[in-house]
Short mmCIF file of C-alpha atoms and ligand atoms in Angstrom, two decimals:
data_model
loop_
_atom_site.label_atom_id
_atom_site.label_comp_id
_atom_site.label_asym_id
_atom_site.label_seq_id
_atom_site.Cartn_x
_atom_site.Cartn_y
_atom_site.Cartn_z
CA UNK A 21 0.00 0.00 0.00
CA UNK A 22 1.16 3.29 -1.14
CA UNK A 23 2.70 5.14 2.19
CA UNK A 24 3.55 8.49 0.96
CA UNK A 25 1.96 10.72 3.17
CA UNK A 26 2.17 8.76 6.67
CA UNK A 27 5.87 8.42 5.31
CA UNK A 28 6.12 12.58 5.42
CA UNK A 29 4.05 13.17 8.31
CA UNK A 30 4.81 10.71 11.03
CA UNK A 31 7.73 8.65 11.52
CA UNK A 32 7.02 6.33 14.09
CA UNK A 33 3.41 4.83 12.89
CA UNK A 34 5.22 4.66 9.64
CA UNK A 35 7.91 2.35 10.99
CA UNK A 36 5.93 0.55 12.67
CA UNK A 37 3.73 -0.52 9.87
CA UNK A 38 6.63 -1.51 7.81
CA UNK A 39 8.21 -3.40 11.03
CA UNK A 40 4.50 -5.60 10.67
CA UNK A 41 4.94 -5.77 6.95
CA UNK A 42 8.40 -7.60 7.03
CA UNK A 43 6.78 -9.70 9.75
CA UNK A 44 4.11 -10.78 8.02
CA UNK A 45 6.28 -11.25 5.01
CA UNK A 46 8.65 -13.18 6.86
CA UNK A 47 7.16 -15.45 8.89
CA UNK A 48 4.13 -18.46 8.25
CA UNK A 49 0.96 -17.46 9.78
CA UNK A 50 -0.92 -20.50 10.76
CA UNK A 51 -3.52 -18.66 13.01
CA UNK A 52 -6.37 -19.87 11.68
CA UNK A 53 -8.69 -16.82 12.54
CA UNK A 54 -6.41 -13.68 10.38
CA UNK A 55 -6.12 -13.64 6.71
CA UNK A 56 -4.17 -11.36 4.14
CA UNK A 57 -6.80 -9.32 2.62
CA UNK A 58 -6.70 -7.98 -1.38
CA UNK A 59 -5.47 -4.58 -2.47
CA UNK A 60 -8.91 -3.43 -3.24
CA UNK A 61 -10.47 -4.20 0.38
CA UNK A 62 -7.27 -2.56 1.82
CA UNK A 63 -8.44 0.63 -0.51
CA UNK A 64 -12.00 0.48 0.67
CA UNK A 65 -11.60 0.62 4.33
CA UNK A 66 -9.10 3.54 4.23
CA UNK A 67 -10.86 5.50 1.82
CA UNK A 68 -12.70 8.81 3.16
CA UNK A 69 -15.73 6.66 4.02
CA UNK A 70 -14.24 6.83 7.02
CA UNK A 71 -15.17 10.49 7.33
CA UNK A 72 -18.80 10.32 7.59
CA UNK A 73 -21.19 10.23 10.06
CA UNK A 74 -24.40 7.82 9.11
CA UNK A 75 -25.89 6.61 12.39
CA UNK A 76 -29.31 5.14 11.40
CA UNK A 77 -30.01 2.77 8.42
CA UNK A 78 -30.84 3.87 4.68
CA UNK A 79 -33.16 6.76 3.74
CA UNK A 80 -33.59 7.18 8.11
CA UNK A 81 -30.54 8.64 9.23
CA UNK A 82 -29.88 11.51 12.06
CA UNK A 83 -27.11 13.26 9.78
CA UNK A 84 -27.35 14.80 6.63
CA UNK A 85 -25.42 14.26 3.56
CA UNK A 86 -26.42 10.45 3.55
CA UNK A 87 -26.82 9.93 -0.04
CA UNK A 88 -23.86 7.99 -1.38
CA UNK A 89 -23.76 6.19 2.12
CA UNK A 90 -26.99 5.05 1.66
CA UNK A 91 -26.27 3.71 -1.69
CA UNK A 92 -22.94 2.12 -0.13
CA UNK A 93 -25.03 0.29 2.68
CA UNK A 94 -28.03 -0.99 0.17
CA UNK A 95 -25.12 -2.36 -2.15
CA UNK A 96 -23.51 -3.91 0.53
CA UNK A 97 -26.63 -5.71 1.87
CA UNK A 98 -27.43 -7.16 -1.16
CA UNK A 99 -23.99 -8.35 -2.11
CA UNK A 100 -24.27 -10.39 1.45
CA UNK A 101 -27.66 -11.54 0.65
CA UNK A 102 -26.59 -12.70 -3.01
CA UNK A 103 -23.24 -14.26 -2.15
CA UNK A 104 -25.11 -16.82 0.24
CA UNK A 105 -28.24 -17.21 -2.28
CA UNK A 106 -30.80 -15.56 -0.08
CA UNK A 107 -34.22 -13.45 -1.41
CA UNK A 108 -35.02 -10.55 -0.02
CA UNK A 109 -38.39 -11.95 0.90
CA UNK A 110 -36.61 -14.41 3.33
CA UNK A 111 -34.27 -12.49 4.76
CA UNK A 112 -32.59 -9.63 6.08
CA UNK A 113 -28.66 -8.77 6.43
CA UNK A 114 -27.60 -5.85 9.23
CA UNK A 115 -23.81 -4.67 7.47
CA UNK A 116 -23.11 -2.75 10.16
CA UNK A 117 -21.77 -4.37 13.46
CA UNK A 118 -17.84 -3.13 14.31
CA UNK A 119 -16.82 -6.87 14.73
CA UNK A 120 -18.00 -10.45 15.95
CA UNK A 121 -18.17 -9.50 19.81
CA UNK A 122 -21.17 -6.58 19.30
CA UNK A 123 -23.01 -8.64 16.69
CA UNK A 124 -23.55 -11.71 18.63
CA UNK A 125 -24.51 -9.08 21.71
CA UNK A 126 -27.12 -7.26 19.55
CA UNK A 127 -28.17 -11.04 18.90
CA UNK A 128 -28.89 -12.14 21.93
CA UNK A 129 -30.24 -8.17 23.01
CA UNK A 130 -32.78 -8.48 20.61
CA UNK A 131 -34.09 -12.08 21.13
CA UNK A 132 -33.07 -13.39 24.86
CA UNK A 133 -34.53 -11.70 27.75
CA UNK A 134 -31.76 -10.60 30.33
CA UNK A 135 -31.07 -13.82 32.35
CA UNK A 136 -32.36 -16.19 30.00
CA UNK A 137 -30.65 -19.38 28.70
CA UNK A 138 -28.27 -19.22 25.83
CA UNK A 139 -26.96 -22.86 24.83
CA UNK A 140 -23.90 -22.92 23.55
CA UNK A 141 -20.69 -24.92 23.23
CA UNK A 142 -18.26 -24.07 25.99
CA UNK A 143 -15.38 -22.13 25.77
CA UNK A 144 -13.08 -25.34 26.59
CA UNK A 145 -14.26 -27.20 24.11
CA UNK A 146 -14.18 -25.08 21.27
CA UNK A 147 -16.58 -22.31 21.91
CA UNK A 148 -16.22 -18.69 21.94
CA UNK A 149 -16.22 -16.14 24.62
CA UNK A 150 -19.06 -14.40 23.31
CA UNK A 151 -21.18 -17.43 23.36
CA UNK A 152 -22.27 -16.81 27.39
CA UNK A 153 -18.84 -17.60 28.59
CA UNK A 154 -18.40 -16.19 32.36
CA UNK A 155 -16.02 -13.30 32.03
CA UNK A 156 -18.18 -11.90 29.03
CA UNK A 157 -20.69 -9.79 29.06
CA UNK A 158 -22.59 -12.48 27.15
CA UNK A 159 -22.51 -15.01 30.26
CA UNK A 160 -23.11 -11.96 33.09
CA UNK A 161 -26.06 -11.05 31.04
CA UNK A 162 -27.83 -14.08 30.21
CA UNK A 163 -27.19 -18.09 31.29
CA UNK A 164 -24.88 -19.71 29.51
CA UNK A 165 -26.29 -23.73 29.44
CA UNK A 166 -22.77 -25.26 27.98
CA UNK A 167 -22.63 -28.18 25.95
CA UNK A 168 -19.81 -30.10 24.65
CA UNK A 169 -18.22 -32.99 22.42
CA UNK A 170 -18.23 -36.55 22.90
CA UNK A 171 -15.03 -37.77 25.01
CA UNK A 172 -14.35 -41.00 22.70
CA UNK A 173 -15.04 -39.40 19.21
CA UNK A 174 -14.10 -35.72 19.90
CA UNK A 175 -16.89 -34.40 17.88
CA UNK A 176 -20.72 -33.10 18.63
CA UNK A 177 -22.68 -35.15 20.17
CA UNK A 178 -26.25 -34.99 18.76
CA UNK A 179 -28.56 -37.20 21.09
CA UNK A 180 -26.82 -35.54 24.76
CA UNK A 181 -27.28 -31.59 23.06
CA UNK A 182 -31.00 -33.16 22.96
CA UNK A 183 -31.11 -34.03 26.39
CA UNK A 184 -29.26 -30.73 27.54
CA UNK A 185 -31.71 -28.79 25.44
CA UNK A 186 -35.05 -31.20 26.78
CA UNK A 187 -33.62 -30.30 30.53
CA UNK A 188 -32.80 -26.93 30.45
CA UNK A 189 -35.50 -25.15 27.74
CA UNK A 190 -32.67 -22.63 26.34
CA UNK A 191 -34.30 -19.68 24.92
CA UNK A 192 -31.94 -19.52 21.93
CA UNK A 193 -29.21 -22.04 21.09
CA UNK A 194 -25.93 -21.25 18.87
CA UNK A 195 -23.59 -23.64 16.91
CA UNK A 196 -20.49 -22.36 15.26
CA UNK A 197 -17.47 -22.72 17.00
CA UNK A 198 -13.84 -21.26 17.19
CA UNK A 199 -12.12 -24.61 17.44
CA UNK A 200 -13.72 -27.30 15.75
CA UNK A 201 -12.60 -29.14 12.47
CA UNK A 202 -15.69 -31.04 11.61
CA UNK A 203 -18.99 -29.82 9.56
CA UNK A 204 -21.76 -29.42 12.06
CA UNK A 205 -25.37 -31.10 11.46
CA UNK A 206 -27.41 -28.00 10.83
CA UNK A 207 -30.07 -30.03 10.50
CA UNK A 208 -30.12 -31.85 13.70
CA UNK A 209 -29.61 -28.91 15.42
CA UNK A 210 -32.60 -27.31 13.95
CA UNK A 211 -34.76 -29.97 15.39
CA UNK A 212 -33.32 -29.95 18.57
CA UNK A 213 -34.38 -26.36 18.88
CA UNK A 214 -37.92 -26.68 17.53
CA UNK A 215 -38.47 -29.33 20.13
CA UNK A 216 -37.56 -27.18 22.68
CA UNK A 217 -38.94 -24.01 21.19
CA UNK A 218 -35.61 -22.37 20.56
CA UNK A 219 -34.18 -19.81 18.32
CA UNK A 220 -31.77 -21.23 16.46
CA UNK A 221 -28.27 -18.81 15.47
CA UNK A 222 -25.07 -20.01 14.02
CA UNK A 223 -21.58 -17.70 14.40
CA UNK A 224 -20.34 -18.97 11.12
CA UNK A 225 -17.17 -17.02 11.75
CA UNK A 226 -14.66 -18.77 11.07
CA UNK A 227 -16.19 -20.96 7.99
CA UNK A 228 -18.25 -18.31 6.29
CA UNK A 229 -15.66 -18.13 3.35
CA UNK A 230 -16.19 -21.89 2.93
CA UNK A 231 -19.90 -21.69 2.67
CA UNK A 232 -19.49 -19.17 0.23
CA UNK A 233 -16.78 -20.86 -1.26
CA UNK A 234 -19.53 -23.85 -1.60
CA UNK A 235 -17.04 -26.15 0.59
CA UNK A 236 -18.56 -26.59 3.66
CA UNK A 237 -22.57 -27.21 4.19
CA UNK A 238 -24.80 -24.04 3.74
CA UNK A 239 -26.60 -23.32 7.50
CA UNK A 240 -29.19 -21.08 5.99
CA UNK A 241 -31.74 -23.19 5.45
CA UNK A 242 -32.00 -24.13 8.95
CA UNK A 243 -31.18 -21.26 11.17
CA UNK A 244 -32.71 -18.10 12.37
CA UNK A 245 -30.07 -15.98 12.56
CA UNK A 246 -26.66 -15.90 11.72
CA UNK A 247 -23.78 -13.97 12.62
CA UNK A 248 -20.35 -13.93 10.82
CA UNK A 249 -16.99 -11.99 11.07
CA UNK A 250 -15.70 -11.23 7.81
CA UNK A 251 -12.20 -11.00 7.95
CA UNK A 252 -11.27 -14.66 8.94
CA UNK A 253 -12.28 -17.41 5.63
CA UNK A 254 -14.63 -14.62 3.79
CA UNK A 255 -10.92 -12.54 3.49
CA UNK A 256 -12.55 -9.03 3.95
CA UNK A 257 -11.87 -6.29 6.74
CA UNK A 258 -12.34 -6.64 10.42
CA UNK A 259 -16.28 -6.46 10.74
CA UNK A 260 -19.46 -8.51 10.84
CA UNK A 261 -22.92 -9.06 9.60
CA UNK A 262 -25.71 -10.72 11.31
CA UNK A 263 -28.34 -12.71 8.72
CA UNK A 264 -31.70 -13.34 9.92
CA UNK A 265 -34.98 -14.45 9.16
CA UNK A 266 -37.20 -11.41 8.06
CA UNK A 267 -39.56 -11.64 11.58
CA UNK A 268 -36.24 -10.84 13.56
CA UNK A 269 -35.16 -8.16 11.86
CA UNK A 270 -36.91 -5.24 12.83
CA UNK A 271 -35.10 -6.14 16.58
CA UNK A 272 -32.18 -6.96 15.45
CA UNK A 273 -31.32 -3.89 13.67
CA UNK A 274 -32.55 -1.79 17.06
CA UNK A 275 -30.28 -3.56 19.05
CA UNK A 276 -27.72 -3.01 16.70
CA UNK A 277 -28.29 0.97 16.73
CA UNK A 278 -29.10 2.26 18.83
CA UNK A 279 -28.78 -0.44 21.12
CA UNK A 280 -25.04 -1.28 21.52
CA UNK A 281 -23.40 0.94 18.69
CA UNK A 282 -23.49 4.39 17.51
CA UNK A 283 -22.40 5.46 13.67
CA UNK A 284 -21.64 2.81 11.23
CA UNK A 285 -17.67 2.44 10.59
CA UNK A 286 -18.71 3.31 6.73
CA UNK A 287 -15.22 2.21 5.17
CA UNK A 288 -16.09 -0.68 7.06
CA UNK A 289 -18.99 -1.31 5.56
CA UNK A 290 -17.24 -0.14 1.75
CA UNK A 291 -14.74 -2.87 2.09
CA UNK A 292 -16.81 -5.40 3.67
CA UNK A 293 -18.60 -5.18 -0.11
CA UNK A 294 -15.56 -5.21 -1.88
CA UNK A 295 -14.84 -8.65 -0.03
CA UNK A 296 -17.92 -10.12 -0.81
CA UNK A 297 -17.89 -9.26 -4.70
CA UNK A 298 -14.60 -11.13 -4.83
CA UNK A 299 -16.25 -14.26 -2.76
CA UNK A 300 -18.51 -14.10 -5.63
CA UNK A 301 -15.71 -14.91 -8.31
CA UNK A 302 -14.34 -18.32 -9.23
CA UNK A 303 -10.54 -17.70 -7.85
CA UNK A 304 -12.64 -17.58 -4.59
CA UNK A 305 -13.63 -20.65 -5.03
CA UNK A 306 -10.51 -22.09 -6.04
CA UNK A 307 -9.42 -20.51 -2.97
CA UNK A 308 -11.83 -22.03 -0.60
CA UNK A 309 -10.83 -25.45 -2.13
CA UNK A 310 -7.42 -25.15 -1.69
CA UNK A 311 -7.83 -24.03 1.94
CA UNK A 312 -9.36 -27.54 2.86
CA UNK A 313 -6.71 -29.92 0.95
CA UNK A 314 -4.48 -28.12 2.65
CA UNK A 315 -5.62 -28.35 6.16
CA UNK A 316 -6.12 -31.94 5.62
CA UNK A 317 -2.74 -32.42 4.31
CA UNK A 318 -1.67 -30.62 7.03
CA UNK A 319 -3.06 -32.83 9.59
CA UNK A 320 -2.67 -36.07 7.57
CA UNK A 321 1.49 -35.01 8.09
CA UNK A 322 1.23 -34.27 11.21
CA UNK A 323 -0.11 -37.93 12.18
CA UNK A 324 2.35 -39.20 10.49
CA UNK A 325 4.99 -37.83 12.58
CA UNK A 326 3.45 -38.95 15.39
CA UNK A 327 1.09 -35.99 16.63
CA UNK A 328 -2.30 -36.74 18.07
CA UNK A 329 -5.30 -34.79 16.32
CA UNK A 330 -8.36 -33.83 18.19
CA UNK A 331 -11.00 -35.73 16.25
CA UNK A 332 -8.44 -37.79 14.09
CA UNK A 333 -8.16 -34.74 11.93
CA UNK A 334 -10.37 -31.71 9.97
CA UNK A 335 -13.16 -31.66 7.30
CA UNK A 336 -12.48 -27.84 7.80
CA UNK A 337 -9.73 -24.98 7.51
CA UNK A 338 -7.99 -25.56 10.70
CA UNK A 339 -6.96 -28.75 13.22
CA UNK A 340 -6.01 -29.00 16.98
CA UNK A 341 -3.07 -30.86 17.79
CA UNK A 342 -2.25 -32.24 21.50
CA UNK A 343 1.26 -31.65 22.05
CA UNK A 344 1.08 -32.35 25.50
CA UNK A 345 0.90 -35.97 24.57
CA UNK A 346 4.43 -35.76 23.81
CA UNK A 347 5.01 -33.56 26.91
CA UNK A 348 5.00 -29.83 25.31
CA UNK A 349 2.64 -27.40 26.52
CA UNK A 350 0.71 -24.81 23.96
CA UNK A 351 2.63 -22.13 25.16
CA UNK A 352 6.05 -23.90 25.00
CA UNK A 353 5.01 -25.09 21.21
CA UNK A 354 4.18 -22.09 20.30
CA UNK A 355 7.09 -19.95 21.52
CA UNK A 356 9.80 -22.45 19.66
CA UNK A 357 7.72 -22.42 16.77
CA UNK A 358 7.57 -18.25 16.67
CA UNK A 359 11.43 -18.46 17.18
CA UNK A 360 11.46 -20.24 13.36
CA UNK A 361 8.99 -18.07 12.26
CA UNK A 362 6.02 -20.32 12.24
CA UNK A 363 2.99 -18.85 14.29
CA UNK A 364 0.34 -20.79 15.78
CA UNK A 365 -1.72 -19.93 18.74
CA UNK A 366 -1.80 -22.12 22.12
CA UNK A 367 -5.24 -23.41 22.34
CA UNK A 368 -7.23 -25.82 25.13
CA UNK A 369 -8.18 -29.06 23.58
CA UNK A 370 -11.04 -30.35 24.86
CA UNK A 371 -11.22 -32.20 28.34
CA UNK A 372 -7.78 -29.86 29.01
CA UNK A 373 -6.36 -30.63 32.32
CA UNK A 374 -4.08 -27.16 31.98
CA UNK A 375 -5.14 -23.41 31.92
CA UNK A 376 -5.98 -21.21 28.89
CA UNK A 377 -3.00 -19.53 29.26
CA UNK A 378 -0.66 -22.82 28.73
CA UNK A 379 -3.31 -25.27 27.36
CA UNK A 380 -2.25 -28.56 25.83
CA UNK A 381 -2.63 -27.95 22.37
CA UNK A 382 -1.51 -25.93 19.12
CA UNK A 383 -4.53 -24.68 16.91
CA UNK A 384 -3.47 -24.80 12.94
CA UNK A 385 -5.18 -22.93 10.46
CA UNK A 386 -4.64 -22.92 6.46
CA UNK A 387 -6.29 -19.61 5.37
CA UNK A 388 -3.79 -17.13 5.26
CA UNK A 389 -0.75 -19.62 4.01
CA UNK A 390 -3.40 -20.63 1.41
CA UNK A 391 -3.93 -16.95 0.36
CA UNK A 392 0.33 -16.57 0.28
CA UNK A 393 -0.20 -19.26 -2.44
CA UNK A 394 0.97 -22.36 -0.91
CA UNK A 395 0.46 -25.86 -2.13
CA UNK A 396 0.69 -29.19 -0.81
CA UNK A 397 4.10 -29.64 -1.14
CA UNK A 398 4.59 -26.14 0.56
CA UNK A 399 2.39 -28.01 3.62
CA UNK A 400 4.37 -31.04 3.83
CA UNK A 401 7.56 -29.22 4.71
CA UNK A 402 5.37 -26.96 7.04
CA UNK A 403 4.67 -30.12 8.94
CA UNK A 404 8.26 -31.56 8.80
CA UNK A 405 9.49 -28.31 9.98
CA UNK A 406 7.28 -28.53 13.47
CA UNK A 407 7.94 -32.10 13.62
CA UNK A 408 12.12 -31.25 13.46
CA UNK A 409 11.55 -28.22 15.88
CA UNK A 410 9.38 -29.98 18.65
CA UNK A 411 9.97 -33.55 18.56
CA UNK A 412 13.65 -33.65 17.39
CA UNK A 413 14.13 -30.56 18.74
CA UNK A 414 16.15 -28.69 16.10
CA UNK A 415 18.08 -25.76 16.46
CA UNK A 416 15.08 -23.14 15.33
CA UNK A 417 17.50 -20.55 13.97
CA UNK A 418 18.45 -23.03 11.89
CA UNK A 419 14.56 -23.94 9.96
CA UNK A 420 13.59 -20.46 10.36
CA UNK A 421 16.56 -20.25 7.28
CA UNK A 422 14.38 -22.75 5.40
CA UNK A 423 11.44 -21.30 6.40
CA UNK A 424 12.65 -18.22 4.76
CA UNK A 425 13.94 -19.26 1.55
CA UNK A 426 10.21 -21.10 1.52
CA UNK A 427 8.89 -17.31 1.56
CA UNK A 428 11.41 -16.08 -0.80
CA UNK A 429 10.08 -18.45 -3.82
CA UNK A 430 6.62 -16.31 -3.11
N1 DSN B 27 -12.70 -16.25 17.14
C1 DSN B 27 -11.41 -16.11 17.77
C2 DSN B 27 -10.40 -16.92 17.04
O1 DSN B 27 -10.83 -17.92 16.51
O2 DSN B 27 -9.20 -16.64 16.99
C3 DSN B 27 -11.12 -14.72 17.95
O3 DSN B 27 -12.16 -14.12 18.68
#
């Protein structure tokens, strides 16, 4: 991105942005959660959208001078709507939450009275903190009912979220997880929630570019609501949108503004539509494929070098490994691995005996290396390289010189 001015005008922001440039250049980013977003959605959200005030939605706004903003947000809505095959009839899209934390509280503002039950996968075992966990507002609000995976098989459990559900009446249950490598049953979960008169939401966060990618299993046709981040899969800026069945609409966007936020971040909003008109195109898709060979390559290696894999491995764009099991904490993993240039982040595996802040496991995501262009060659020696760092224990100075010639070929 051109610099010039920020160059001129001040020194230190500038070197600091070119200090995170060379590090994102130079090292491996296997955090399954970023990406490295296009030019053009770069462009968008620093363009002089960002100087206008549009609190309010189209054609009802408490500012004047609304209207190219209002043709920004309409254009925007209906990019979302068309990328994930929805009619207008059906459905509704809200473009304007700041991020995945306010959009899932506008959620459950608008549809869960204070101190009712949200059911949702616990933090532990793959969850999110925004799904009711404790130290969120989410959990001091309303009641988080947790549930969780299946010791033996390591993935959802469809019969004991039944019972859970059957016991404790949530008023709204969520699936979509930040740590899980297997497609979710939208269906089953959709009759689990009429039989206990639930709404039904799904955070499709973190696999939103593969549904629109067409790689992973649509949720729309069973949900209520949905929430998504854009700037994890999708590849767009860091922002949200929350789906949801025309009926909830009217409260979601209330809770939305004025509820929780004030003005819409409109560059937001401008690059969050540049990002979905490239989901549209066939690279994306491409893309989206790629991300999931990959990730299963990725895993497949792994096993082979010994590594246990939460689940026996991914259907998905990211895996959990249990490095404990060979006696190396998430923390310790992760710190070697930075030292070569690979970046992970520590993560609890489920049923973790250790804390959050040195859990057993490594989480491994294939977005952003996928987006850098690698292959499955490019993965195996990925693998090998964590395999010769923390199990052979290799000098890291030493692979983070084949790590970077790896980068240089880019
Ligand atoms: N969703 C988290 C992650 O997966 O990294 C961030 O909130």
């Amino acid at each position: 991105m051109n610099l010039f001015h920020i160059k001129k005008s001040d020194s230190q922001i500038y070197k600091l942005i070119k200090a995170e440039e060379k590090r994102q250049k130079k090292t491996i980013n296997l955090i399954a959660s970023e990406n490295f977003v296009s030019e053009a959605v770069q462009e968008a959200l620093g363009s002089i959208f960002t100087n206008k005030y549009a609190e309010g939605y189209p054609n009802a706004r408490y500012y004047g001078g609304n209207k190219v903003v209002d043709k920004l947000e309409k254009l925007c809505q209906q990019r979302a709507l068309k990328l994930f095959s929805l009619s207008p009839k059906n459905w509704a899209v809200n473009v304007q939450p700041y991020s995945g934390s306010p959009a899932n509280l506008a959620v459950y503002l608008a549809l869960v009275p204070i101190a009712g039950k949200i059911m949702a996968m616990s933090l532990d075992m793959g969850g999110h903190l925004t799904h009711g966990h404790k130290v969120s507002a989410t959990g001091k609000l309303w009641q988080q009912i947790p549930y969780g995976i299946n010791k033996k098989t390591e993935q959802l459990d469809y019969d004991e979220i039944l019972k859970i559900a059957k016991k404790e009446k949530p008023n709204l249950i969520v699936a979509g997880y930040t740590a899980y490598p297997r497609i979710i049953d939208f269906k089953k979960f959709r009759k689990i929630a009429d039989e206990v008169g639930a709404i039904f939401m799904v955070d499709m966060s973190h696999f939103a570019g593969l549904v629109a990618g067409k790689v992973y299993p649509s949720p729309f046709k069973y949900t209520d609501v949905i929430t998504t981040t854009t700037h994890k899969t999708l590849r767009g800026p860091r922002a949200a949108l929350i789906f949801s069945k025309k009926e909830f609409s009217e409260k979601i966007n209330k809770a939305v503004f004025p509820g929780l936020q004030g003005g819409p971040h409109m560059n937001a909003v401008a690059s969050i539509a540049v990002c979905l008109n490239e989901a549209r195109k066939p690279a994306f898709k491409k893309y989206s494929e790629q991300v999931i060979k990959n990730a299963k390559v990725f895993s497949d290696e792994m096993k082979k070098c010994g590594w246990r894999i939460i689940s026996n491995g991914t259907d998905t764009h990211l895996f959990l490994v249990d490095t404990w099991q060979k006696g190396i904490g998430g923390k310790e993993a992760s710190d070697i691995l930075e030292k070569a240039g690979i970046i992970v982040n520590k993560n609890m595996i489920p049923f973790d005996q250790r804390t959050p802040s040195d859990p057993s496991g490594i989480r491994i995501g294939a977005p952003t290396i996928t987006s850098k262009g690698f292959r499955e060659k490019d993965i195996l020696k990925i693998a090998q390289w964590i395999c010769r760092l923390l199990i052979k224990k290799e000098n890291p100075l030493k692979i983070k010189k084949e790590v970077l010639n790896l980068l240089k070929l880019r």
